[in-house]
Structures are given as C-alpha cells and as structure tokens.
Amino acid sequence: MASDSDSDGDFVTFGTPLEPLEEDEPLRKPVPLYEQTVKDEKGRYQRFHGAFTGGFSAGYFNTVGTKEGWTPATFVSSRQQKAGRQNARPEDFMDEEDLGDHGIAPRQITTTADFASGRKDVIRDKARAITSLSAPIPGDTVLEDLVAPARSSMGVELLRKMGWKDGQGVGPRVKRRLCKQRADSATRAFGSASPPNGSSESQDEEDGEFVPENVTFAPKDVTPIDFTPKVDLHGLGYRGLNPLAALRGGPGTGHINLFTMDSDRTNSLFGEDRKGQRRRGGVAGQGFGVGAMEDDDEDIYHRDIMSNYDTVLGGEEPGNGLYGWTAPQQYNRKKKDHSKDAAYLGKILEGFTLASDKLETKTIFPPPNLPRDFRPVHYFRPVVDLSSVSPMVAQALQTSRGHMAQEEPSKGGRHQLDSAQRRELLGEATLQGPSSVFDLLKVEDRERLSSLRRPSSDTSSGPRQPTPGEARAAVVAAGVAAAAARASAQKALSSRFAPHAEQQQQEALSVWSGPTAQAQTGQTFKPFERTPHKQARYDLYIDQLKQGDRDALELSLDPTMTEWERGRERDEFVRAALLYKPSSSSLSCRFTRGKQDDGVEADTVEVTRDQENDVDDKQAAVKMKMFGKLTRDTFEWHPDNLLCKRFNVPDPYPGSGFVGMPKVKRDKFSVFNFLTVSESPTASASPAPQGVKPSEPGKRSRWDVSGQAGDKERKEKDPVSEFLSVARIEASGSGPEASTTDGPTTDPTVEPDTEQKEEEEEEESRPSMDLFKAIFASSSDEKSSSSSEGESEEEEEKEEGVRSKAGTGPQISNQLNVNTTQPAPPVSTTPSQHPDILFKTPSGPAAAPPPRDQEMEEEEFGPRLPPPSSTLTAERRPSPTPSAKDDKHKKKCKEKHKAKKHGKHKKDKKQKKKHKRHKHKGKQKKTKKEESSDSSSEGSDGNGQEEGGGVSTEELLRRLKSIRGKNLQ
Amino acid sequence: MSFPQPKPEVPQLPQNLLRTIDCQQGAVRAVRFNADGNYLLSCGSDKSLKLWSVSRGTLLKTYSGHGYEVLDADGGTSYQTQSQGWLTLEIPFISTDSYDNSQLCSCSSDKTVILWDVATGQVTRKLRGHAGKVNCVQFNEEATVILSGSIDGTVRCWDTRSRKFDPIQILDEAQDGVSSLKVSEHELLTGSVDGRVRRYDLRMGQLHVDFINSPITCVCFSADGQCTLTSSLDSTVRLLDKSTGEMLGEYTGHKMKGYKLDCCLSSKDTHVLSCSEDGHVYCWDLVEGSLMLKLPVGKAVVQSLSFHPSETRLLTAMEGRVQVWGAEPEETEEEVVVVQQEKA
C-alpha cells in the first residue's frame, strides 16, 4: 500500500521521525520495550485490536464517550420537524481519525469498490508466477515488486474502454475451435503438466457441436476454481507423480511439478509461445553447473521455489476452456455425463443412469481359528494379595499360575498407584507439608508402627516395593528411634556427670533429623546472618543434622579456628539448632512468611523503652505493705492527639510522632538471649530437657490464683527478710526471664544487718562487674582491659590483704577471697574460660544474676538505682523454716554445681598444659577447690542438720559462704 | 477546703432496704446509677440492659441488641471536680453541662460496646474491636469518648463524635485482662488481672503503674480525686494515694477470692464499700479502716454495687435482683412525694 501511494507522489509519513543526531551528545539509553508505547496524534494510547491486523483506537478508550463521560447530542424535540428528520450517517459517528488517511472512511479520493479491479491481485499473482518462470533468474520478482503497477493503470482503463472485461484474456478474439486446439498443443508441448484426462479429443468433438461459426471468444484468462472436494490425504493440489512425465522429463525438468496449477496457468496465458522457452538444450541440471558458454542459467541447483506451488485453492479445470466454472448447468452436466458415459463400457439402457458412486464391495472376514484345546467355559481365578498371604502360599500360587495379582503395584493400572507415584508420572511438584499421615505422628508412635509393620514387610520380601514415602519414613523412624534410644540410654547412664552439651547435641540431632524437618524445604531462620561465614557453617551443620549425621557439629566447624572459638561456636550452634528447631510442618504450612523481610531490622524486636522494675522486689514490698515508691513505676506515655482533644486537655507531647509507650529496638539475638536460654534447661532440671520454657509469671492469668495467694498468705507470717528471700528464690526458680529482663530496684527498707554483710555485698558485686566488662567489652578493648585487669587484680589482692587484717573474722574473709579472686584470673589469662563462667554465674544461688543485669542496664540506659542487698539472700539458708520449694531448689543447685565442677576440672587441666605461666595460680586454685569441696560436703551435711535446727548463726554463715565459693568456681 | 462545712453531718450509712427490684433479666451482672442518680441501669445476663427509676422501681426501658450477657454499662460519669469542697459536692453536675443523659453505653461478652440512644432504645453505634469479652465501659466527662476495658488486655478509646469505627487509641500496656476502669477529668484508671493499677494521666502524658500483686477486680477514684481505691482478689480493698502510690488504708474482712466484685466510695468519701462473696456488703470507715456496717444482702454473692452520686443511697445486685438501700426508711416516701409534686 505504502509503495502504491509513493508512486502517486503522495507521501504519507508513518511514525515519528528520528531526531537529528548531535555528535557530542552521549548515546541515549534505549527505551525498553515495555515502555515503548504507540500513541496517536492526540496523545492517546493506540490500542491494537488484533495484534496482526493493525488495530485502531475508537472514541475514548474504545468507548463512545469522552473523558467526561458520554454526552449524547443535545436533545432537540423533533415533534415539529418530523418530516425533515435527517437520518444519521455513519460519518456522524466518526471522528477525524476515522476520516483520516488510515481511518475506516478516508476523505481522500480513492477508487471505490465499484471501480477497483476485483481481480487485480489474481492478475498480479499470475504475472509474478510467470515472471518467476520466465525471468533470467527464475523466481526473481524483486523488480516487479519494486516497479509496482498503479492501482488502476491507464492501460486497464483503456482496455476496459475497448471492451475488455475482467477475467478475460487479452488478445484477438478467437473462434472456439482454435482456442481449443491451441490449448491442446500447449498441453502436449509441456507434457509434464498434462492433465490425465483421456477424453479430451472426444470432448472437443462434442463441444464443437455447440459452437456457432460466427462467434468468437476472448482468450481464456481465468483460472477457475475447482471445487471438487478433496478426499485424499495429499497436499493441496497434489496430483501424484505421472510416470510418463517423470520418465520423459529428461534434463530439462528440474522441477517435476506435482502441483500442476502454475503450469496450467502459464499454459493458458502464453499458449504456444511458451513452448520454445521451455525446451532448452544443453546439459543442465543438478551437479553439472553452468558452462561459460551457456547463456542462461536455469534452475541448476534444483531450487524449488515457492512460486512453483500455488498459494490459493483451486486450479484450472482440465480441458474446460469455454465457460469456466460458471458455465451453464446443462453444459457442465452434459459434459460430465459424456465423459462418464464414455468411460463406461457398453451402452446404458434408456431410463438408467450411471450410478454416481461406486457400490462398495463387502469384505468378509473368515472366523478365527479356535485353538485345539479350547473349552467354551470360563472360570475366574481368585485374586490373592501377596502381602496378606504367607510366602509359601504366594510361591505356590506363583508357580501354579505363572504370575501373581499385584505383582508390581506400579503396573497394576492407575488405580493402584499411590498419589506420589502418580505425581511422579505426571511430573508434578511435590506438595508442601506432610506427605502422609505418618509424618504427623510422633516419633515414638512411628517407631512402634514401623516395628509392627516390619515383620509383615519382611515376609513380603518378594517383588513388592514400598512406596518411596513409606520407605523414607521407615528409615527415618528407625534412625530417630536409634538416636532417641541412644540419647535416653545416655541420659539414664550419665545424666549427672555427662557434659550437658553432649545431650544437647543429641537433642538437636533427634529434632532436626525428623521427617518434618526434612519436609521443610527452605530454612527460614538465619541466626548468624551478620557473619556470612558463620551462617554458612551453621547451615552446613543443619544440613548434616538433617541427614542424621552424628558428628555434624565437628564436621561443620572451621578447623582453622582456635579451640576456644570452636568451642564457643559449637555451643552456639547447638543452642541455635535447639532454639529454632523446625516446628511440625503441619503447623508451619499454616503460616506464611512475612512479605517483607527487612534485612537487618529483622534481627531486632520492638521493646518498650522503659522496663518495669523488678517484680520480685515489688512483691516483697507488697507483702510488707510498703506501697509507694517501691510499687510504683512511672512511664512516659503519649496519648493520642484526638484523645486529648476529646478530654479537653492539651497534648502533653505536641508533635510526638507516636502514641503509647515509647519503643526501642533491641537485638533479637543478642548474646544475652543465648545466655539465658542456655541456662533454662538446667534451671528447670533434667527431666524436661526439650527446652520447655517455664511459664512466664507476668503473662499468666491470675484469676484463679487463689491457691497461690493462699500460699503467699501463709508465708506472710514470716519476718521481712524471709519475704525477700522467698521472693528471690521464686524469681530464680521461676525462670530466667525474671532474672534477666527486669533490673533490680533499690530496697531502701531493707537494711543490711551487719557490717560484715555490707562488705560482702561490695565484694560480691565488684568482681562480677569486672568480669562482665571483660566479657562484653568489644574485642578492641580486650588487650588494654586485660592488662589493666592484671593491675586491678593486684589491687584486689592488696585489698584483700587489708581486709583480712581489718575484717572481723579471718576465716570469713579468706573465703570471701575465694569468691572474688577466683573468677578474675581466667579473665586476664585466657578467654577460653569465659563461657564457663558466664554460664555459671546465673546458675549461682540467685544472687549472682542481679548485678550482671544491673551492668547491662547501666550500659544501656544509664545508671540505675543501687542494687538490692543481695546479701540478704544469704539468709535464706539459715532461715528457720525453709519451705519445701526452697529445699528442692537447693538440691537442684547442688547437682548442677557438681556437674559444673566436673567440667571445670577438665578445662583446668587443659589450660595448664597451654599456659605454664599460670601454673602457680592453677595450683592455688586447686588447693582452694579441694578446700571448698570439703567445705561443700560439710555444707551439705550441714543442710541436713539444718532442718533439725539448732545451729549457731556464725556457723551457718560460714557454711553458706563455703557453698557460695564452691558455686562460683 | 475553701469553706467551712456548714454543719458537721453525721455520716449516714445506707442500711435500710428501700426497695427490691426483680429485674427479670437473668442474673444481674452490674448495676449502675446514672449520672444524677435518679435512674439505674441493670445489666442482665439475658443480653438485655434495663433502665429503671430508682425512686419507684419501675422499668422505663429495655435495651436489647447485645449478643451475649451485658457486663457493664455507663450512663455518664457523675463527674466531680477535683477541687475540694462541699460546693462541688453539692452540685456535681454543673461541670458536666455537656452531659445530657441522652446516651448510654454498655459492654458485653459478645466483644462489643454499644452506644444507645436513651429515649428510643436504638443502637446508635456498635463498636467492635475487642478480642475478648469487654469487662468494663465508661464515658469520659463529656461523653465524647467511650473507654472500654476488655479481657484481651486492652483499653480502647472509642470516639462517639466521629463516624469512625476504629478506636482513637488502644492502651495495651496491661499484661492481662482489664477488669475495671474509671475515668476522671483527665485521667484514666484501669485495674488489670496482672495485679497492676494503671493510671494514665493525659495532661501529663504519663503512665503510673501501681503494683498490687493480686488481680484487680475494681478501681475507683475518690470523690476528691486524690485517692484511688482498688479491690483485689486477695480479699483486700486498698486506698492508695493517687500521686505517690502510697497506701493510705487497707480494708479487709470481706471475701473476694474468685469473683470480679465491685467496690466503691460513698458519695462524700466517708466510707469504703465493697461487695463480698459471703452475701454482704462491707462498709468501712475510710479513715479508721474499721468495719462500720456489714449489710446482709442475701445468701449469694453480691455481684455489683453502686453508690448514689450525691445521696446516701446504695444499689446492690444479687442474682436476679437489685436492691436499693437508703439511710432512712421513711425518706423514700418523702422523696416520692417530692418527685410527684415536681411532676405535677
């Protein structure tokens, strides 16, 4: 189309012209494909209705309306002017776009359909076909494409004027006879394209009868369409290879044209003139090439071009020159009848016509040959399930029949496949969540089930295969059972003496190697995300855990690290694995992950900035009816602006962005969290090693608290100090939370009883401070701190000396020394001792945690009120009527400390090897330890006596100290 | 005190039963005076809320629309200014000019708070948002905000003026259910099952938490606004100084172990009253802490009580009945007469 209008000299520009390039301008970034939009001249988006048809944009986004909506033409009453009512024309509903060059009703003067040559395309097609055949380069129609004829050329107009009509051939009008002859000769000449109609001669003769002498005909032009239905399976226009043509073809026929329409067309167009052109001498064809002397290059490479094939339906009806396919009916039919009649032998009786379609011959199949031993009686064999039958019977059946029912479940048809197999066949993705009920069962149940099943599965050892899911489950169950058994055995054997870490590792293994864990595809929790190496190691560890590897931990650790680092990491990994053990996948598939995982911030939790003071202190205060400062906490609280307005109160914090209590973000996975968690299983004692969190005192509903309140009331009779101590014991026993999250408050009411205790308090709090500073200070400080600590240590020793002189009793002060100096040396010498101490201090008799917490609090939120006199806790042991709870706790503590001591010995030895410098001190320690262990045994004895009562307070104090010293070790 | 008391009145106690109203609405969960004390609201366990005339004991209106038993209702706070003195006590409604008795609010176990139109008995607004049953509800001074405390541990502040159905603010500081709630001019007092009394001071932007160590069943402001009264499940009623949190008095002897029972102060802050599970209402002298009266209400638990905002009149609820107690038995007749005269 474009080229057509070009030739008219009427230029139409498409698209937007490229902007002139400026040389110094940097290359612009190409607009990505998805941002490339097509807009019309009004800036509206052009919409393409039908991707291949060009499409158009109508109205306002393809509506009849506008942006403001659809506004119909203003209504004008037509009552008066009914006669003059005008009809709406299509143009009334068109916009300029439709009337434009490319619209549906262009206003340019164009040939209307009346004058446009309907056959134009056909003609051109023909011309192209001819040129492709006759051109020096066959198939080359480039020139013709370039020099396209005008839409309706003057020649055509002239021809029309001269009486030419579309569909006629051009040339002198001929008599019918002549025309036919010519066609015949053409067919003869071409040969290859001769239609297989054997009756052309007779047909001509028949036709001749109807041709008047004085009538001439225009030469044939059209290739009428053959509407004979296609019943075969060949390609369009395929006629099959004519053996004659193929054999006769010789070198000239490079293309054995099986699709005869083109040649037919050329025949009819060119007539005899084609003959000479077609027949060429010389050796040509495949493999010979073109000689230098040869003036033409025929299709030497046997290139079959598309123009050899027709692209439209139909073709020339063979032998029909006169009327084409629109010939009068009688001619058509008559001719047909003739041919048919002629093809038939013999004369047809009058009144009979030849059957139009053949009578089908009936094919008769012979009956099948019966086998010799065939008996016309059928009986059904019972189908036996192999799994339910003993192997003997199964074998017997197998031998008797040659095959079994359900020999292979997978071959037994689709109903015998299970879902997993079907899924595999269909190539579907595995479903999330438990694959079977089996996965939902507990480990023990699964084990029991599998043990029940095992004998049966053993018997059916034959060809039956368990489904993959079952197999896996069974294997896992067995593994888990083994692990559990081992763990329990170990627990039973060495629950007291085995290091706790070993148990935890076992736990982690048993937890992570469960099937639910494996069902979890993506591990979501990354505790060490900040240090990728560590996270990678942790991932490795988890992977190996999932595979049920026993020594997963050792494998996953970095061998290049120091012993201490590895030890630390080992603990961390085990703890993390236990902490974030996979929840049952049946649960986990009910939850979706948060949409946005905000990287670093995911590691923090929002915590109210102001923490409530220690609940225990308050409880104690309440028991003493000391309401007031002790029981009151005052926080900053931001009311909503609107609320203030409604209450007729000015906003106390105008412009504050938030409402409620101020929040701060805190590390979710800080060291402190891990510390406390590590302690929780030990604190809650071994019977529940799964890390069951003790119930939080704060969250528990207390409506039904009467029993507890009663307990408290009973205790109310005790003296003040008893209250405090009980409160503390409760706090330490009830869980780690109480001791860590809440800082201590002052207890001004509680006065230390003696000067001695004051001293003790001082000494107690100080070393722990140093200790924790050393631990929690950043690594860069470590060197300097260690050196300074050496000094401080010395100072301490000096102080001790002074104290021992000035102190009330040498014995006591000595033991105090044990308390204070013991933790200090390891800090200054080697860090490998850190975790040991760390984990020990909270486990101490409830006196140790508060100072540490205070430290933390101080660091974060500035100084707090002085800690409560932790010495008062000392009184709980010599208290006249220790409660049952107290007693129990004591026992637990003792057990723990024993275990710890055990571990400590080991480490000490190791340390000695490494650092000979501190050998001396180690020895000192040892001796002290012995001493303390002695005293501890003494103390425990004393405890036994204690219940009997009647021990002097001094003695009690001494014993207490000794116990304490032991604990701190 | 800006003025000396004209005559030293002998404090009277509501020890005479004036009237018993059988509410016919199941167990009465709460009974409340309205702001001026002429009417009473009874919250029934049959999902209905009823408005009664105190003086005659006649049913005026039934409000139905809750989906479960009604737990608390408020017809406006009988607000008393915090400036001390008999003047304000005598005429407590001067400052509550915006409050016009036209609205009621109630809360229910169906987790909703409903704002009622008093006259038509229609639901003006049904406020949903609490995650559990709503224990207590209270208007603010001007009835522009409804505050509701729920077992879900939150106090929600609902705006009655806007069309929004979301609360203005949610106070989620409580670690357990909020059992009781009172509003003063610019303060909000909540008692929670976590054993803490929280006082939100809007003017100062502060939250004061008093630790009681026992689930709080009821909290009250004193009439002078200087003290708070808390009753807790350890069978103790405590009078705390509002500003410091110090305990000014402790009142024991009654039994409060498992029920959420009310306590209150008398209208002139002379006495402390509390329900008891032994079927009595205990009445202590505020200052001395001595038991002044042990009012036998019945055999069952005294579920709720409410003291008249200005007179010596007490409402108690036990099972399906509401009882009105007054200082003198004959006084009621007089009052009735007075009321009738006024009406005529």
PDB file of N, CA, C and O in Angstrom, chain A residues 48-87:
ATOM      1  N   PHE A  48      -4.200  -1.745  19.885  1.00  0.00           N
ATOM      2  CA  PHE A  48      -4.180  -2.636  18.727  1.00  0.00           C
ATOM      3  C   PHE A  48      -5.168  -3.752  18.951  1.00  0.00           C
ATOM      4  O   PHE A  48      -4.952  -4.637  19.749  1.00  0.00           O
ATOM      5  N   HIS A  49      -6.189  -3.650  18.255  1.00  0.00           N
ATOM      6  CA  HIS A  49      -7.174  -4.715  18.338  1.00  0.00           C
ATOM      7  C   HIS A  49      -6.777  -5.781  17.358  1.00  0.00           C
ATOM      8  O   HIS A  49      -6.833  -5.584  16.158  1.00  0.00           O
ATOM      9  N   GLY A  50      -6.345  -6.838  17.876  1.00  0.00           N
ATOM     10  CA  GLY A  50      -5.845  -7.865  16.997  1.00  0.00           C
ATOM     11  C   GLY A  50      -4.424  -7.493  16.654  1.00  0.00           C
ATOM     12  O   GLY A  50      -4.182  -6.509  15.949  1.00  0.00           O
ATOM     13  N   ALA A  51      -3.536  -8.252  17.138  1.00  0.00           N
ATOM     14  CA  ALA A  51      -2.144  -7.872  17.023  1.00  0.00           C
ATOM     15  C   ALA A  51      -1.688  -7.792  15.580  1.00  0.00           C
ATOM     16  O   ALA A  51      -0.800  -7.024  15.244  1.00  0.00           O
ATOM     17  N   PHE A  52      -2.330  -8.530  14.701  1.00  0.00           N
ATOM     18  CA  PHE A  52      -1.807  -8.624  13.349  1.00  0.00           C
ATOM     19  C   PHE A  52      -2.583  -7.772  12.357  1.00  0.00           C
ATOM     20  O   PHE A  52      -2.188  -7.604  11.230  1.00  0.00           O
ATOM     21  N   THR A  53      -3.671  -7.270  12.808  1.00  0.00           N
ATOM     22  CA  THR A  53      -4.470  -6.521  11.856  1.00  0.00           C
ATOM     23  C   THR A  53      -4.257  -5.030  11.966  1.00  0.00           C
ATOM     24  O   THR A  53      -4.901  -4.266  11.272  1.00  0.00           O
ATOM     25  N   GLY A  54      -3.403  -4.623  12.838  1.00  0.00           N
ATOM     26  CA  GLY A  54      -3.126  -3.201  12.922  1.00  0.00           C
ATOM     27  C   GLY A  54      -3.942  -2.515  13.973  1.00  0.00           C
ATOM     28  O   GLY A  54      -3.413  -1.752  14.758  1.00  0.00           O
ATOM     29  N   GLY A  55      -5.156  -2.813  14.040  1.00  0.00           N
ATOM     30  CA  GLY A  55      -5.996  -2.275  15.089  1.00  0.00           C
ATOM     31  C   GLY A  55      -6.273  -0.798  14.928  1.00  0.00           C
ATOM     32  O   GLY A  55      -5.721  -0.124  14.087  1.00  0.00           O
ATOM     33  N   PHE A  56      -7.112  -0.332  15.722  1.00  0.00           N
ATOM     34  CA  PHE A  56      -7.411   1.090  15.701  1.00  0.00           C
ATOM     35  C   PHE A  56      -7.945   1.489  17.058  1.00  0.00           C
ATOM     36  O   PHE A  56      -8.296   0.656  17.880  1.00  0.00           O
ATOM     37  N   SER A  57      -7.980   2.757  17.245  1.00  0.00           N
ATOM     38  CA  SER A  57      -8.462   3.282  18.510  1.00  0.00           C
ATOM     39  C   SER A  57      -9.747   4.022  18.232  1.00  0.00           C
ATOM     40  O   SER A  57      -9.805   4.884  17.371  1.00  0.00           O
ATOM     41  N   ALA A  58     -10.752   3.697  18.939  1.00  0.00           N
ATOM     42  CA  ALA A  58     -12.037   4.321  18.674  1.00  0.00           C
ATOM     43  C   ALA A  58     -12.497   5.065  19.901  1.00  0.00           C
ATOM     44  O   ALA A  58     -12.388   4.571  21.015  1.00  0.00           O
ATOM     45  N   GLY A  59     -12.969   6.258  19.680  1.00  0.00           N
ATOM     46  CA  GLY A  59     -13.578   7.013  20.755  1.00  0.00           C
ATOM     47  C   GLY A  59     -12.618   7.253  21.893  1.00  0.00           C
ATOM     48  O   GLY A  59     -11.413   7.392  21.692  1.00  0.00           O
ATOM     49  N   TYR A  60     -13.168   7.279  23.031  1.00  0.00           N
ATOM     50  CA  TYR A  60     -12.352   7.474  24.210  1.00  0.00           C
ATOM     51  C   TYR A  60     -12.140   6.122  24.847  1.00  0.00           C
ATOM     52  O   TYR A  60     -13.058   5.542  25.436  1.00  0.00           O
ATOM     53  N   PHE A  61     -10.960   5.637  24.640  1.00  0.00           N
ATOM     54  CA  PHE A  61     -10.612   4.311  25.113  1.00  0.00           C
ATOM     55  C   PHE A  61     -11.653   3.291  24.687  1.00  0.00           C
ATOM     56  O   PHE A  61     -12.165   2.524  25.480  1.00  0.00           O
ATOM     57  N   ASN A  62     -11.949   3.387  23.444  1.00  0.00           N
ATOM     58  CA  ASN A  62     -12.859   2.418  22.832  1.00  0.00           C
ATOM     59  C   ASN A  62     -14.274   2.489  23.389  1.00  0.00           C
ATOM     60  O   ASN A  62     -15.002   1.525  23.380  1.00  0.00           O
ATOM     61  N   THR A  63     -14.604   3.622  23.905  1.00  0.00           N
ATOM     62  CA  THR A  63     -15.994   3.794  24.296  1.00  0.00           C
ATOM     63  C   THR A  63     -16.583   4.889  23.430  1.00  0.00           C
ATOM     64  O   THR A  63     -15.856   5.595  22.717  1.00  0.00           O
ATOM     65  N   VAL A  64     -17.854   5.039  23.532  1.00  0.00           N
ATOM     66  CA  VAL A  64     -18.470   6.092  22.754  1.00  0.00           C
ATOM     67  C   VAL A  64     -18.337   7.419  23.478  1.00  0.00           C
ATOM     68  O   VAL A  64     -18.650   8.472  22.940  1.00  0.00           O
ATOM     69  N   GLY A  65     -17.851   7.372  24.693  1.00  0.00           N
ATOM     70  CA  GLY A  65     -17.836   8.585  25.500  1.00  0.00           C
ATOM     71  C   GLY A  65     -16.560   9.387  25.336  1.00  0.00           C
ATOM     72  O   GLY A  65     -15.736   9.136  24.443  1.00  0.00           O
ATOM     73  N   THR A  66     -16.448  10.355  26.213  1.00  0.00           N
ATOM     74  CA  THR A  66     -15.249  11.160  26.299  1.00  0.00           C
ATOM     75  C   THR A  66     -14.706  11.015  27.697  1.00  0.00           C
ATOM     76  O   THR A  66     -15.210  10.213  28.489  1.00  0.00           O
ATOM     77  N   LYS A  67     -13.745  11.825  27.984  1.00  0.00           N
ATOM     78  CA  LYS A  67     -13.171  11.743  29.320  1.00  0.00           C
ATOM     79  C   LYS A  67     -14.208  12.124  30.366  1.00  0.00           C
ATOM     80  O   LYS A  67     -14.226  11.600  31.480  1.00  0.00           O
ATOM     81  N   GLU A  68     -15.048  13.035  30.010  1.00  0.00           N
ATOM     82  CA  GLU A  68     -16.059  13.495  30.956  1.00  0.00           C
ATOM     83  C   GLU A  68     -17.248  12.546  31.016  1.00  0.00           C
ATOM     84  O   GLU A  68     -18.155  12.739  31.809  1.00  0.00           O
ATOM     85  N   GLY A  69     -17.235  11.580  30.198  1.00  0.00           N
ATOM     86  CA  GLY A  69     -18.388  10.695  30.157  1.00  0.00           C
ATOM     87  C   GLY A  69     -19.043  10.794  28.796  1.00  0.00           C
ATOM     88  O   GLY A  69     -18.579  11.519  27.904  1.00  0.00           O
ATOM     89  N   TRP A  70     -20.058  10.061  28.657  1.00  0.00           N
ATOM     90  CA  TRP A  70     -20.706  10.039  27.357  1.00  0.00           C
ATOM     91  C   TRP A  70     -21.749  11.151  27.299  1.00  0.00           C
ATOM     92  O   TRP A  70     -22.666  11.219  28.101  1.00  0.00           O
ATOM     93  N   THR A  71     -21.554  12.044  26.387  1.00  0.00           N
ATOM     94  CA  THR A  71     -22.504  13.132  26.241  1.00  0.00           C
ATOM     95  C   THR A  71     -23.230  12.964  24.922  1.00  0.00           C
ATOM     96  O   THR A  71     -22.661  13.179  23.843  1.00  0.00           O
ATOM     97  N   PRO A  72     -24.438  12.570  24.971  1.00  0.00           N
ATOM     98  CA  PRO A  72     -25.193  12.425  23.716  1.00  0.00           C
ATOM     99  C   PRO A  72     -25.510  13.794  23.135  1.00  0.00           C
ATOM    100  O   PRO A  72     -25.442  14.819  23.814  1.00  0.00           O
ATOM    101  N   ALA A  73     -25.779  13.795  21.889  1.00  0.00           N
ATOM    102  CA  ALA A  73     -26.126  15.049  21.238  1.00  0.00           C
ATOM    103  C   ALA A  73     -27.315  15.666  21.964  1.00  0.00           C
ATOM    104  O   ALA A  73     -28.212  14.966  22.425  1.00  0.00           O
ATOM    105  N   THR A  74     -27.260  16.953  22.091  1.00  0.00           N
ATOM    106  CA  THR A  74     -28.318  17.608  22.846  1.00  0.00           C
ATOM    107  C   THR A  74     -29.667  17.302  22.217  1.00  0.00           C
ATOM    108  O   THR A  74     -29.850  17.348  21.002  1.00  0.00           O
ATOM    109  N   PHE A  75     -30.548  16.999  23.073  1.00  0.00           N
ATOM    110  CA  PHE A  75     -31.848  16.557  22.594  1.00  0.00           C
ATOM    111  C   PHE A  75     -32.619  17.754  22.048  1.00  0.00           C
ATOM    112  O   PHE A  75     -32.744  18.794  22.703  1.00  0.00           O
ATOM    113  N   VAL A  76     -33.070  17.562  20.860  1.00  0.00           N
ATOM    114  CA  VAL A  76     -33.920  18.590  20.252  1.00  0.00           C
ATOM    115  C   VAL A  76     -35.228  17.920  19.883  1.00  0.00           C
ATOM    116  O   VAL A  76     -35.239  16.878  19.231  1.00  0.00           O
ATOM    117  N   SER A  77     -36.238  18.482  20.337  1.00  0.00           N
ATOM    118  CA  SER A  77     -37.530  17.868  20.075  1.00  0.00           C
ATOM    119  C   SER A  77     -37.785  17.864  18.571  1.00  0.00           C
ATOM    120  O   SER A  77     -37.629  18.874  17.881  1.00  0.00           O
ATOM    121  N   SER A  78     -38.159  16.740  18.082  1.00  0.00           N
ATOM    122  CA  SER A  78     -38.381  16.614  16.640  1.00  0.00           C
ATOM    123  C   SER A  78     -39.862  16.530  16.321  1.00  0.00           C
ATOM    124  O   SER A  78     -40.252  16.065  15.253  1.00  0.00           O
ATOM    125  N   ARG A  79     -40.638  16.994  17.262  1.00  0.00           N
ATOM    126  CA  ARG A  79     -42.072  16.870  17.031  1.00  0.00           C
ATOM    127  C   ARG A  79     -42.518  17.779  15.876  1.00  0.00           C
ATOM    128  O   ARG A  79     -43.326  17.409  15.050  1.00  0.00           O
ATOM    129  N   GLN A  80     -41.931  18.953  15.897  1.00  0.00           N
ATOM    130  CA  GLN A  80     -42.340  19.904  14.875  1.00  0.00           C
ATOM    131  C   GLN A  80     -41.790  19.524  13.497  1.00  0.00           C
ATOM    132  O   GLN A  80     -42.379  19.837  12.481  1.00  0.00           O
ATOM    133  N   GLN A  81     -40.658  18.939  13.506  1.00  0.00           N
ATOM    134  CA  GLN A  81     -39.985  18.733  12.221  1.00  0.00           C
ATOM    135  C   GLN A  81     -39.819  17.250  11.951  1.00  0.00           C
ATOM    136  O   GLN A  81     -38.729  16.777  11.683  1.00  0.00           O
ATOM    137  N   LYS A  82     -40.896  16.593  12.057  1.00  0.00           N
ATOM    138  CA  LYS A  82     -40.848  15.151  11.826  1.00  0.00           C
ATOM    139  C   LYS A  82     -40.474  14.835  10.398  1.00  0.00           C
ATOM    140  O   LYS A  82     -39.759  13.879  10.110  1.00  0.00           O
ATOM    141  N   ALA A  83     -41.012  15.666   9.502  1.00  0.00           N
ATOM    142  CA  ALA A  83     -40.761  15.396   8.095  1.00  0.00           C
ATOM    143  C   ALA A  83     -39.280  15.583   7.787  1.00  0.00           C
ATOM    144  O   ALA A  83     -38.694  14.801   7.043  1.00  0.00           O
ATOM    145  N   GLY A  84     -38.748  16.618   8.334  1.00  0.00           N
ATOM    146  CA  GLY A  84     -37.362  16.946   7.990  1.00  0.00           C
ATOM    147  C   GLY A  84     -36.348  16.219   8.844  1.00  0.00           C
ATOM    148  O   GLY A  84     -35.274  16.719   9.096  1.00  0.00           O
ATOM    149  N   ARG A  85     -36.755  15.099   9.328  1.00  0.00           N
ATOM    150  CA  ARG A  85     -35.832  14.368  10.177  1.00  0.00           C
ATOM    151  C   ARG A  85     -34.722  13.772   9.337  1.00  0.00           C
ATOM    152  O   ARG A  85     -34.976  13.108   8.337  1.00  0.00           O
ATOM    153  N   GLN A  86     -33.555  14.045   9.767  1.00  0.00           N
ATOM    154  CA  GLN A  86     -32.458  13.517   8.964  1.00  0.00           C
ATOM    155  C   GLN A  86     -31.971  12.207   9.563  1.00  0.00           C
ATOM    156  O   GLN A  86     -31.990  12.021  10.778  1.00  0.00           O
ATOM    157  N   ASN A  87     -31.558  11.405   8.675  1.00  0.00           N
ATOM    158  CA  ASN A  87     -31.011  10.129   9.124  1.00  0.00           C
ATOM    159  C   ASN A  87     -29.548  10.306   9.480  1.00  0.00           C
ATOM    160  O   ASN A  87     -28.825  11.071   8.850  1.00  0.00           O
TER     161      ASN A  87
END
